[in-house]
């Protein structure tokens, strides 16, 4: 009996010693995360259909998400939206390679076709390297907390993986988004090539574009599209200039077009300009390139919705209408003034329509798109056929007349035609000015874009001119840049002995 009592006392003593430890261990064990309700899980899936925030249903009255509460739809890409954006990225690259290369290549003389193609290819490689190393982060980062440049958190694509960056898209992988935006960065400097075609050294062109990307494109793209951007009126409530630009009227077309004008003036005209005929060597190539640009532009414009949704569908529709009307209008004006409607006129009008509708395609309805197309057919036509001869500048392939004039026109009329009825995002931060004073904000954005592009181009061009020169030798220019810069010819009609 005493032995049993001793054992019981021992057990009681050990229990007393161990219980606090057990209780402490129980207290330290993490609580199981809260499980989402069926309604929350379904709401996450519905957000995919509406391109909405999959975490919205998880938030409490204060907008906070309880620790650990999530659903399978949070932090993952949506297959339909992701698929559309990969397709759009390929379409925008298709605009440059081979679309722009063929469009510009057909418009130059035979001896310079490969130089244009080499410039497009060279820029594709150069800009990709810059984008991977610094560009994407400077545009779409935000660690600098600056309205003018993004941040350093994504340098060398650090952390850019298949999870969405919800600052820009809930359902698109960040690596896909970054590649899509890369294609815009590639084609923008390539547009400048048209103004200085046939007379700028390849090495000087690459050096100019390298500096230009850091001084003009990266800051401007962040100001317009970055989460903390100075001119991102749609998404940045603190934007100083509350402007809108759906797919790049200011970022792409104004910046390249105005820079192209200043660069062609600084370089000077081609040898023989105004004295020697310089017609396009192949309107067939130009027409093929135009068709590729038009098709690729659907990725450019509709893809800028960053989703396969109703906004993308609207941009697809308005892009089609405006482009077709502008192409027809340009050719009709040729017929009225010259009694002939040329293939070059149809092509130029189509590109002008694409340019002018770019900043507004996701913000306007189909009726407005028809007016945009009409204006796009008339205003750039006058710039190319009247203003250029009047002022005498050698904008070889009408980059200024189409992209600068067209981009500026598009940016302005976006402020007039934009309506929240086709894009509810305009109600986020701009509901008090859409349809009222938005056009004034557009004018401010136009002015800033113009000043940045013009002043930067002048400084960069004169620096490079002083260091390595901008032009080839007169002999090299007359021989053709295909041979003088690249040592090859685009066409060999017979074997050379």
Tab-separated table of C-alpha atoms in Angstrom:
chain	number	residue	atom	x	y	z
A	1	UNK	CA	0.000	0.000	0.000
A	2	UNK	CA	2.802	2.373	0.901
A	3	UNK	CA	4.524	1.520	-2.397
A	4	UNK	CA	1.391	2.419	-4.311
A	5	UNK	CA	1.113	5.716	-2.470
A	6	UNK	CA	4.728	6.508	-3.226
A	7	UNK	CA	4.166	5.820	-6.951
A	8	UNK	CA	1.064	8.032	-6.948
A	9	UNK	CA	3.001	10.836	-5.263
A	10	UNK	CA	5.791	10.516	-7.811
A	11	UNK	CA	3.338	10.679	-10.707
A	12	UNK	CA	1.668	13.742	-9.184
A	13	UNK	CA	5.051	15.434	-8.739
A	14	UNK	CA	6.133	14.772	-12.324
A	15	UNK	CA	2.769	15.943	-13.624
A	16	UNK	CA	3.138	19.184	-11.703
A	17	UNK	CA	6.568	19.691	-13.221
A	18	UNK	CA	5.575	18.891	-16.797
A	19	UNK	CA	2.186	20.583	-17.068
A	20	UNK	CA	3.523	24.171	-17.322
A	21	UNK	CA	5.826	23.086	-20.153
A	22	UNK	CA	3.005	21.336	-21.923
A	23	UNK	CA	0.782	24.383	-21.502
A	24	UNK	CA	3.573	26.643	-22.784
A	25	UNK	CA	4.092	24.415	-25.797
A	26	UNK	CA	0.365	24.466	-26.496
A	27	UNK	CA	0.342	28.275	-26.263
A	28	UNK	CA	3.307	28.577	-28.639
A	29	UNK	CA	1.771	26.335	-31.307
A	30	UNK	CA	0.471	28.457	-34.184
A	31	UNK	CA	-3.227	28.566	-34.655
A	32	UNK	CA	-4.549	27.011	-37.822
A	33	UNK	CA	-5.163	29.647	-40.509
A	34	UNK	CA	-8.804	30.540	-41.020
A	35	UNK	CA	-10.479	28.612	-43.797
A	36	UNK	CA	-12.234	30.606	-46.527
A	37	UNK	CA	-15.940	30.160	-46.861
A	38	UNK	CA	-17.526	28.699	-49.966
A	39	UNK	CA	-18.792	32.171	-50.844
A	40	UNK	CA	-15.271	33.605	-50.616
A	41	UNK	CA	-13.858	30.852	-52.821
A	42	UNK	CA	-16.557	31.384	-55.435
A	43	UNK	CA	-16.054	35.162	-55.304
A	44	UNK	CA	-12.359	34.635	-56.066
A	45	UNK	CA	-13.263	32.676	-59.178
A	46	UNK	CA	-15.818	35.271	-60.221
A	47	UNK	CA	-13.125	37.941	-59.936
A	48	UNK	CA	-11.245	36.100	-62.682
A	49	UNK	CA	-14.221	36.459	-65.000
A	50	UNK	CA	-14.533	40.177	-64.337
A	51	UNK	CA	-10.784	40.924	-64.158
A	52	UNK	CA	-11.251	41.949	-60.551
A	53	UNK	CA	-9.335	41.602	-57.296
A	54	UNK	CA	-9.466	37.984	-56.047
A	55	UNK	CA	-8.796	39.169	-52.475
A	56	UNK	CA	-11.770	41.547	-52.353
A	57	UNK	CA	-14.085	38.999	-50.736
A	58	UNK	CA	-11.487	38.200	-48.066
A	59	UNK	CA	-11.238	41.739	-46.703
A	60	UNK	CA	-12.992	42.873	-43.553
A	61	UNK	CA	-14.856	46.127	-43.046
A	62	UNK	CA	-11.558	47.978	-42.642
A	63	UNK	CA	-10.142	46.568	-45.888
A	64	UNK	CA	-7.719	44.212	-44.113
A	65	UNK	CA	-7.336	40.498	-44.790
A	66	UNK	CA	-7.191	38.299	-41.657
A	67	UNK	CA	-3.791	36.668	-41.233
A	68	UNK	CA	-3.515	33.445	-43.184
A	69	UNK	CA	-6.859	33.769	-44.959
A	70	UNK	CA	-6.544	33.054	-48.672
A	71	UNK	CA	-8.016	31.104	-51.556
A	72	UNK	CA	-6.383	29.168	-54.421
A	73	UNK	CA	-7.182	32.017	-56.826
A	74	UNK	CA	-5.031	34.540	-54.916
A	75	UNK	CA	-1.478	35.106	-56.168
A	76	UNK	CA	-1.832	33.030	-59.308
A	77	UNK	CA	-2.234	33.974	-62.954
A	78	UNK	CA	-5.441	33.344	-64.869
A	79	UNK	CA	-4.939	31.149	-67.946
A	80	UNK	CA	-7.161	33.167	-70.285
A	81	UNK	CA	-5.756	36.570	-69.365
A	82	UNK	CA	-2.194	35.230	-69.347
A	83	UNK	CA	-2.673	33.557	-72.721
A	84	UNK	CA	-4.006	36.757	-74.269
A	85	UNK	CA	-1.102	38.781	-72.912
A	86	UNK	CA	1.499	36.332	-74.247
A	87	UNK	CA	-0.233	36.527	-77.622
A	88	UNK	CA	-0.306	40.323	-77.406
A	89	UNK	CA	3.399	40.452	-76.578
A	90	UNK	CA	4.162	38.366	-79.665
A	91	UNK	CA	1.916	40.618	-81.775
A	92	UNK	CA	3.702	43.780	-80.626
A	93	UNK	CA	7.093	42.230	-81.397
A	94	UNK	CA	5.628	41.261	-84.790
A	95	UNK	CA	5.020	44.974	-85.372
A	96	UNK	CA	8.765	45.614	-85.276
A	97	UNK	CA	10.065	42.308	-86.592
A	98	UNK	CA	9.259	42.132	-89.406
A	99	UNK	CA	6.412	44.684	-89.697
A	100	UNK	CA	8.235	47.976	-89.215
A	101	UNK	CA	11.389	46.610	-90.838
A	102	UNK	CA	9.442	45.834	-94.030
A	103	UNK	CA	7.366	49.019	-93.905
A	104	UNK	CA	10.423	51.236	-93.562
A	105	UNK	CA	12.551	48.950	-95.706
A	106	UNK	CA	10.225	49.284	-98.670
A	107	UNK	CA	10.213	53.080	-98.401
A	108	UNK	CA	13.989	53.573	-98.590
A	109	UNK	CA	16.188	53.148	-101.633
A	110	UNK	CA	17.545	49.743	-102.595
A	111	UNK	CA	21.016	50.478	-101.231
A	112	UNK	CA	19.698	51.110	-97.717
A	113	UNK	CA	17.105	48.405	-97.092
A	114	UNK	CA	19.372	46.231	-94.972
A	115	UNK	CA	20.474	49.204	-92.876
A	116	UNK	CA	16.862	49.748	-91.792
A	117	UNK	CA	16.437	46.068	-91.005
A	118	UNK	CA	19.713	45.999	-89.087
A	119	UNK	CA	18.605	49.005	-87.065
A	120	UNK	CA	15.353	47.260	-86.113
A	121	UNK	CA	17.167	44.036	-85.219
A	122	UNK	CA	19.919	45.877	-83.362
A	123	UNK	CA	17.422	47.833	-81.296
A	124	UNK	CA	15.506	44.668	-80.427
A	125	UNK	CA	18.662	43.217	-78.892
A	126	UNK	CA	19.937	46.416	-77.290
A	127	UNK	CA	16.645	47.406	-75.672
A	128	UNK	CA	16.058	43.880	-74.378
A	129	UNK	CA	19.381	44.010	-72.517
A	130	UNK	CA	18.604	47.455	-71.091
A	131	UNK	CA	15.104	46.358	-70.111
A	132	UNK	CA	16.339	43.226	-68.320
A	133	UNK	CA	19.058	45.102	-66.446
A	134	UNK	CA	17.353	48.351	-65.475
A	135	UNK	CA	14.466	49.432	-67.679
A	136	UNK	CA	11.609	47.334	-66.343
A	137	UNK	CA	12.407	48.312	-62.771
A	138	UNK	CA	12.832	52.003	-63.595
A	139	UNK	CA	9.430	52.041	-65.279
A	140	UNK	CA	7.311	49.684	-63.179
A	141	UNK	CA	9.117	49.553	-59.841
A	142	UNK	CA	8.191	51.887	-57.017
A	143	UNK	CA	10.975	51.656	-54.412
A	144	UNK	CA	12.165	55.176	-55.270
A	145	UNK	CA	8.711	56.465	-54.313
A	146	UNK	CA	9.152	58.940	-57.127
A	147	UNK	CA	6.690	60.249	-59.727
A	148	UNK	CA	9.484	60.290	-62.335
A	149	UNK	CA	11.284	56.943	-61.976
A	150	UNK	CA	10.142	53.626	-60.544
A	151	UNK	CA	12.699	51.847	-58.411
A	152	UNK	CA	15.541	49.358	-58.191
A	153	UNK	CA	13.694	46.357	-56.782
A	154	UNK	CA	13.416	44.637	-60.167
A	155	UNK	CA	16.942	45.315	-61.459
A	156	UNK	CA	18.146	42.326	-63.496
A	157	UNK	CA	14.571	41.007	-63.321
A	158	UNK	CA	15.016	40.064	-59.670
A	159	UNK	CA	11.784	38.608	-58.343
A	160	UNK	CA	10.007	38.901	-61.694
A	161	UNK	CA	8.342	35.508	-61.805
A	162	UNK	CA	5.018	33.963	-62.789
A	163	UNK	CA	3.075	35.483	-59.889
A	164	UNK	CA	1.103	38.630	-60.795
A	165	UNK	CA	2.334	42.080	-59.789
A	166	UNK	CA	-1.010	43.337	-58.517
A	167	UNK	CA	0.018	46.964	-58.942
A	168	UNK	CA	-0.650	46.375	-62.640
A	169	UNK	CA	-2.648	43.174	-63.110
A	170	UNK	CA	-4.453	40.685	-60.869
A	171	UNK	CA	-4.394	37.800	-63.335
A	172	UNK	CA	-1.286	38.229	-65.518
A	173	UNK	CA	2.107	36.826	-64.531
A	174	UNK	CA	4.640	39.555	-63.887
A	175	UNK	CA	7.163	37.937	-66.223
A	176	UNK	CA	4.575	37.993	-69.012
A	177	UNK	CA	3.672	41.615	-68.203
A	178	UNK	CA	7.337	42.583	-68.280
A	179	UNK	CA	7.831	40.954	-71.684
A	180	UNK	CA	4.729	42.649	-73.047
A	181	UNK	CA	5.998	46.044	-71.958
A	182	UNK	CA	9.439	45.211	-73.377
A	183	UNK	CA	7.918	45.076	-76.862
A	184	UNK	CA	6.714	48.675	-76.475
A	185	UNK	CA	10.202	49.689	-75.396
A	186	UNK	CA	11.646	48.026	-78.510
A	187	UNK	CA	9.398	49.613	-81.111
A	188	UNK	CA	9.526	53.168	-79.713
A	189	UNK	CA	13.170	53.964	-80.621
A	190	UNK	CA	12.763	51.940	-83.822
A	191	UNK	CA	10.147	54.460	-84.969
A	192	UNK	CA	12.782	57.208	-84.814
A	193	UNK	CA	14.757	55.344	-87.489
A	194	UNK	CA	12.273	56.498	-90.112
A	195	UNK	CA	13.264	60.155	-89.835
A	196	UNK	CA	17.023	59.600	-90.059
A	197	UNK	CA	16.950	56.706	-92.525
A	198	UNK	CA	19.780	56.462	-95.088
A	199	UNK	CA	22.147	58.862	-93.330
A	200	UNK	CA	22.968	57.964	-89.704
A	201	UNK	CA	25.827	55.675	-88.744
A	202	UNK	CA	24.805	52.406	-87.146
A	203	UNK	CA	27.171	52.924	-84.208
A	204	UNK	CA	25.912	56.475	-83.615
A	205	UNK	CA	22.314	55.275	-83.784
A	206	UNK	CA	22.900	52.600	-81.141
A	207	UNK	CA	24.688	55.026	-78.824
A	208	UNK	CA	21.984	57.672	-79.232
A	209	UNK	CA	19.194	55.197	-78.530
A	210	UNK	CA	20.958	53.826	-75.442
A	211	UNK	CA	21.128	57.240	-73.815
A	212	UNK	CA	17.668	58.218	-75.094
A	213	UNK	CA	16.047	55.214	-73.423
A	214	UNK	CA	17.365	56.266	-70.000
A	215	UNK	CA	16.703	59.978	-70.413
A	216	UNK	CA	13.372	59.950	-72.258
A	217	UNK	CA	11.617	56.593	-72.511
A	218	UNK	CA	12.069	55.096	-69.042
A	219	UNK	CA	11.102	58.270	-67.142
A	220	UNK	CA	8.190	59.057	-69.469
A	221	UNK	CA	6.806	55.510	-69.351
A	222	UNK	CA	6.900	55.587	-65.559
A	223	UNK	CA	5.247	59.000	-65.408
A	224	UNK	CA	2.352	57.792	-67.573
A	225	UNK	CA	1.980	54.109	-66.613
A	226	UNK	CA	3.903	53.600	-63.360
A	227	UNK	CA	2.000	53.073	-60.114
A	228	UNK	CA	3.483	56.275	-58.685
A	229	UNK	CA	3.588	58.091	-62.029
A	230	UNK	CA	3.440	61.877	-62.341
A	231	UNK	CA	0.832	61.680	-65.147
A	232	UNK	CA	-0.950	58.401	-64.326
A	233	UNK	CA	-4.373	59.886	-63.851
A	234	UNK	CA	-6.259	56.593	-63.991
A	235	UNK	CA	-4.497	54.724	-61.199
A	236	UNK	CA	-2.436	57.209	-59.188
A	237	UNK	CA	-4.711	59.345	-57.031
A	238	UNK	CA	-1.723	61.571	-56.246
A	239	UNK	CA	-0.785	62.227	-59.878
A	240	UNK	CA	0.091	65.871	-60.450
A	241	UNK	CA	-1.108	65.779	-64.056
A	242	UNK	CA	-4.257	63.659	-64.204
A	243	UNK	CA	-3.891	62.605	-67.827
A	244	UNK	CA	-4.745	59.316	-69.532
A	245	UNK	CA	-2.942	57.349	-72.222
A	246	UNK	CA	-4.332	53.901	-72.906
A	247	UNK	CA	-1.622	52.441	-75.145
A	248	UNK	CA	1.114	54.998	-75.770
A	249	UNK	CA	0.149	58.203	-77.561
A	250	UNK	CA	2.546	60.206	-75.422
A	251	UNK	CA	4.930	57.448	-74.294
A	252	UNK	CA	5.513	55.905	-77.717
A	253	UNK	CA	4.393	58.138	-80.565
A	254	UNK	CA	4.917	61.655	-79.277
A	255	UNK	CA	8.278	60.867	-77.715
A	256	UNK	CA	9.632	59.123	-80.808
A	257	UNK	CA	8.058	61.504	-83.305
A	258	UNK	CA	9.239	64.765	-81.753
A	259	UNK	CA	12.669	63.304	-81.059
A	260	UNK	CA	12.822	62.153	-84.674
A	261	UNK	CA	12.176	65.674	-85.966
A	262	UNK	CA	14.955	67.212	-83.892
A	263	UNK	CA	17.381	64.429	-84.734
A	264	UNK	CA	16.774	64.720	-88.486
A	265	UNK	CA	17.276	68.496	-88.281
A	266	UNK	CA	20.559	68.103	-86.377
A	267	UNK	CA	21.873	65.441	-88.761
A	268	UNK	CA	20.784	67.393	-91.806
A	269	UNK	CA	19.217	66.215	-95.066
A	270	UNK	CA	20.363	63.303	-97.177
A	271	UNK	CA	22.872	64.037	-99.916
A	272	UNK	CA	20.855	65.092	-102.953
A	273	UNK	CA	17.653	65.761	-100.992
A	274	UNK	CA	15.380	68.022	-103.028
A	275	UNK	CA	17.489	67.503	-106.148
A	276	UNK	CA	17.698	63.758	-106.668
A	277	UNK	CA	14.502	61.661	-106.793
A	278	UNK	CA	14.302	59.326	-103.801
A	279	UNK	CA	11.139	57.258	-104.322
A	280	UNK	CA	10.375	54.112	-102.309
A	281	UNK	CA	12.129	51.147	-103.880
A	282	UNK	CA	9.337	48.646	-103.088
A	283	UNK	CA	5.761	49.548	-102.322
A	284	UNK	CA	5.079	45.821	-102.184
A	285	UNK	CA	7.270	45.483	-99.093
A	286	UNK	CA	5.722	48.640	-97.661
A	287	UNK	CA	2.211	47.222	-98.123
A	288	UNK	CA	3.172	43.908	-96.506
A	289	UNK	CA	4.730	45.766	-93.613
A	290	UNK	CA	1.604	47.899	-93.207
A	291	UNK	CA	-0.573	44.810	-92.974
A	292	UNK	CA	1.734	43.358	-90.320
A	293	UNK	CA	1.654	46.589	-88.364
A	294	UNK	CA	-2.144	46.696	-88.473
A	295	UNK	CA	-2.484	43.092	-87.276
A	296	UNK	CA	0.204	43.510	-84.623
A	297	UNK	CA	-1.410	46.709	-83.383
A	298	UNK	CA	-4.278	44.689	-81.928
A	299	UNK	CA	-1.781	43.383	-79.404
A	300	UNK	CA	-0.535	46.945	-78.906
A	301	UNK	CA	-3.971	48.467	-78.269
A	302	UNK	CA	-6.305	45.691	-77.105
A	303	UNK	CA	-3.445	44.139	-75.153
A	304	UNK	CA	-3.047	47.343	-73.174
A	305	UNK	CA	-6.132	46.370	-71.198
A	306	UNK	CA	-3.760	43.797	-69.627
A	307	UNK	CA	-6.661	41.350	-69.636
A	308	UNK	CA	-8.980	39.543	-72.012
A	309	UNK	CA	-11.994	41.572	-70.925
A	310	UNK	CA	-14.565	44.061	-72.129
A	311	UNK	CA	-12.099	46.942	-72.191
A	312	UNK	CA	-9.845	44.932	-74.498
A	313	UNK	CA	-12.826	44.140	-76.718
A	314	UNK	CA	-13.681	47.827	-76.954
A	315	UNK	CA	-10.090	48.746	-77.826
A	316	UNK	CA	-10.079	46.047	-80.505
A	317	UNK	CA	-13.236	47.504	-82.044
A	318	UNK	CA	-12.253	51.170	-81.958
A	319	UNK	CA	-8.786	50.369	-83.348
A	320	UNK	CA	-10.358	48.628	-86.342
A	321	UNK	CA	-12.815	51.404	-87.092
A	322	UNK	CA	-10.403	54.313	-86.746
A	323	UNK	CA	-7.675	52.643	-88.804
A	324	UNK	CA	-9.944	51.704	-91.692
A	325	UNK	CA	-11.523	55.174	-91.835
A	326	UNK	CA	-8.134	56.933	-91.707
A	327	UNK	CA	-6.692	54.765	-94.484
A	328	UNK	CA	-9.682	55.461	-96.720
A	329	UNK	CA	-9.700	59.174	-95.875
A	330	UNK	CA	-5.997	59.674	-96.690
A	331	UNK	CA	-6.394	57.983	-100.079
A	332	UNK	CA	-9.592	59.940	-100.761
A	333	UNK	CA	-7.752	63.201	-100.122
A	334	UNK	CA	-5.061	62.094	-102.570
A	335	UNK	CA	-7.715	61.418	-105.163
A	336	UNK	CA	-9.331	64.795	-104.599
A	337	UNK	CA	-6.036	66.689	-104.835
A	338	UNK	CA	-4.032	64.563	-107.312
A	339	UNK	CA	-6.693	62.493	-109.098
A	340	UNK	CA	-4.960	59.294	-107.961
A	341	UNK	CA	-5.272	57.238	-104.787
A	342	UNK	CA	-1.907	55.614	-104.104
A	343	UNK	CA	-0.992	52.475	-102.189
A	344	UNK	CA	1.407	54.651	-100.204
A	345	UNK	CA	-1.565	56.835	-99.277
A	346	UNK	CA	-3.609	53.880	-98.073
A	347	UNK	CA	-0.624	52.616	-96.059
A	348	UNK	CA	0.193	56.011	-94.569
A	349	UNK	CA	-3.437	56.577	-93.636
A	350	UNK	CA	-3.690	53.195	-91.945
A	351	UNK	CA	-0.615	53.852	-89.829
A	352	UNK	CA	-1.850	57.352	-88.999
A	353	UNK	CA	-5.175	55.904	-87.864
A	354	UNK	CA	-3.408	53.374	-85.669
A	355	UNK	CA	-1.269	56.099	-84.131
A	356	UNK	CA	-4.077	58.544	-83.390
A	357	UNK	CA	-6.424	55.948	-81.885
A	358	UNK	CA	-3.685	54.463	-79.672
A	359	UNK	CA	-4.081	56.743	-76.612
A	360	UNK	CA	-7.864	56.664	-76.672
A	361	UNK	CA	-8.857	53.212	-77.985
A	362	UNK	CA	-9.773	51.857	-74.550
A	363	UNK	CA	-11.647	54.989	-73.502
A	364	UNK	CA	-13.925	55.833	-76.469
A	365	UNK	CA	-16.969	54.310	-78.121
A	366	UNK	CA	-17.394	53.280	-81.745
A	367	UNK	CA	-18.952	56.568	-82.847
A	368	UNK	CA	-16.021	58.533	-81.501
A	369	UNK	CA	-13.682	56.067	-83.216
A	370	UNK	CA	-15.137	57.081	-86.576
A	371	UNK	CA	-14.365	60.738	-85.836
A	372	UNK	CA	-10.885	59.779	-84.673
A	373	UNK	CA	-10.319	57.968	-87.968
A	374	UNK	CA	-11.482	60.961	-89.987
A	375	UNK	CA	-9.184	63.336	-88.108
A	376	UNK	CA	-6.315	60.856	-88.390
A	377	UNK	CA	-6.745	60.753	-92.142
A	378	UNK	CA	-6.796	64.536	-92.537
A	379	UNK	CA	-4.347	66.084	-90.046
A	380	UNK	CA	-1.274	63.858	-90.608
A	381	UNK	CA	-1.993	64.009	-94.372
A	382	UNK	CA	-1.645	67.776	-94.236
A	383	UNK	CA	1.481	67.512	-92.083
A	384	UNK	CA	3.166	65.157	-94.550
A	385	UNK	CA	2.043	66.716	-97.823
A	386	UNK	CA	1.882	70.420	-96.956
A	387	UNK	CA	3.871	71.189	-93.814
A	388	UNK	CA	6.962	69.150	-94.708
A	389	UNK	CA	7.444	70.728	-98.173
A	390	UNK	CA	6.729	74.150	-96.711
A	391	UNK	CA	9.427	73.859	-94.023
A	392	UNK	CA	11.827	71.740	-96.070
A	393	UNK	CA	13.013	69.286	-93.401
A	394	UNK	CA	14.133	65.817	-94.481
A	395	UNK	CA	11.941	63.514	-92.412
A	396	UNK	CA	12.754	60.615	-94.719
A	397	UNK	CA	9.814	58.322	-93.922
A	398	UNK	CA	7.400	60.803	-92.305
A	399	UNK	CA	7.972	59.791	-88.708
A	400	UNK	CA	7.233	63.327	-87.549
A	401	UNK	CA	4.185	63.838	-89.744
A	402	UNK	CA	2.560	60.563	-88.703
A	403	UNK	CA	3.824	59.782	-85.200
A	404	UNK	CA	4.512	63.209	-83.665
A	405	UNK	CA	1.550	64.989	-85.218
A	406	UNK	CA	-0.703	61.941	-84.968
A	407	UNK	CA	0.355	61.105	-81.427
A	408	UNK	CA	-0.169	64.690	-80.283
A	409	UNK	CA	-3.574	64.828	-81.945
A	410	UNK	CA	-4.572	61.513	-80.376
A	411	UNK	CA	-3.463	62.550	-76.907
A	412	UNK	CA	-5.538	65.727	-77.128
A	413	UNK	CA	-8.761	64.251	-78.501
A	414	UNK	CA	-8.584	61.493	-75.890
A	415	UNK	CA	-9.488	64.194	-73.398
A	416	UNK	CA	-12.524	65.109	-75.478
A	417	UNK	CA	-13.919	61.696	-76.453
A	418	UNK	CA	-13.091	59.593	-73.375
A	419	UNK	CA	-16.122	58.251	-71.519
A	420	UNK	CA	-16.528	56.141	-68.393
A	421	UNK	CA	-19.400	54.286	-70.050
A	422	UNK	CA	-16.895	52.133	-71.943
A	423	UNK	CA	-14.180	52.062	-69.267
A	424	UNK	CA	-15.322	52.234	-65.689
A	425	UNK	CA	-11.724	52.682	-64.513
A	426	UNK	CA	-12.093	56.352	-65.403
A	427	UNK	CA	-14.363	56.664	-62.379
A	428	UNK	CA	-11.601	55.571	-59.996
A	429	UNK	CA	-9.818	58.915	-59.758
A	430	UNK	CA	-11.124	61.002	-62.659
A	431	UNK	CA	-14.915	61.000	-62.410
A	432	UNK	CA	-14.980	64.745	-61.697
A	433	UNK	CA	-13.080	65.754	-64.835
A	434	UNK	CA	-13.960	63.164	-67.519
A	435	UNK	CA	-16.127	64.892	-70.092
A	436	UNK	CA	-15.323	68.261	-68.528
A	437	UNK	CA	-11.738	69.416	-68.061
A	438	UNK	CA	-9.816	66.247	-68.894
A	439	UNK	CA	-8.627	67.859	-72.125
A	440	UNK	CA	-6.722	70.428	-70.071
A	441	UNK	CA	-4.840	67.635	-68.307
A	442	UNK	CA	-4.094	66.143	-71.712
A	443	UNK	CA	-2.597	69.447	-72.839
A	444	UNK	CA	-0.329	69.461	-69.800
A	445	UNK	CA	0.846	65.920	-70.583
A	446	UNK	CA	1.450	66.892	-74.211
A	447	UNK	CA	3.535	69.872	-73.157
A	448	UNK	CA	5.680	67.887	-70.732
A	449	UNK	CA	6.231	65.087	-73.245
A	450	UNK	CA	7.212	67.535	-75.963
A	451	UNK	CA	9.657	69.447	-73.768
A	452	UNK	CA	11.308	66.298	-72.413
A	453	UNK	CA	11.680	64.743	-75.868
A	454	UNK	CA	12.937	67.850	-77.658
A	455	UNK	CA	15.443	69.078	-75.075
A	456	UNK	CA	16.831	65.618	-74.373
A	457	UNK	CA	17.239	64.828	-78.060
A	458	UNK	CA	19.124	68.038	-78.743
A	459	UNK	CA	21.559	67.449	-75.873
A	460	UNK	CA	22.142	63.760	-76.648
A	461	UNK	CA	22.544	64.305	-80.391
A	462	UNK	CA	25.075	67.111	-80.081
A	463	UNK	CA	27.103	65.170	-77.515
A	464	UNK	CA	27.322	62.138	-79.779
A	465	UNK	CA	28.044	64.326	-82.770
A	466	UNK	CA	30.993	65.804	-80.890
A	467	UNK	CA	32.316	62.426	-79.732
A	468	UNK	CA	31.930	59.993	-82.654
A	469	UNK	CA	29.917	61.882	-85.276
A	470	UNK	CA	26.428	61.098	-86.510
A	471	UNK	CA	26.823	60.604	-90.249
A	472	UNK	CA	28.837	58.254	-92.418
A	473	UNK	CA	31.338	59.693	-94.858
A	474	UNK	CA	29.814	61.253	-97.977
A	475	UNK	CA	31.250	58.338	-99.965
A	476	UNK	CA	29.711	55.827	-97.594
A	477	UNK	CA	26.317	57.530	-97.740
A	478	UNK	CA	26.333	57.627	-101.535
A	479	UNK	CA	27.426	53.995	-101.702
A	480	UNK	CA	24.609	53.054	-99.343
A	481	UNK	CA	24.565	52.084	-95.692
A	482	UNK	CA	24.020	48.437	-96.561
A	483	UNK	CA	27.591	48.225	-97.786
A	484	UNK	CA	29.270	50.989	-95.776
A	485	UNK	CA	27.830	49.920	-92.395
A	486	UNK	CA	27.068	46.228	-92.846
A	487	UNK	CA	29.135	44.973	-95.762
A	488	UNK	CA	26.252	43.304	-97.574
A	489	UNK	CA	23.537	44.034	-100.092
A	490	UNK	CA	19.807	43.504	-99.950
A	491	UNK	CA	19.521	42.539	-103.597
A	492	UNK	CA	22.058	40.807	-105.831
A	493	UNK	CA	20.621	40.476	-109.307
A	494	UNK	CA	23.584	38.729	-110.874
A	495	UNK	CA	26.708	37.001	-109.663
A	496	UNK	CA	29.703	39.276	-109.318
A	497	UNK	CA	33.016	38.078	-110.706
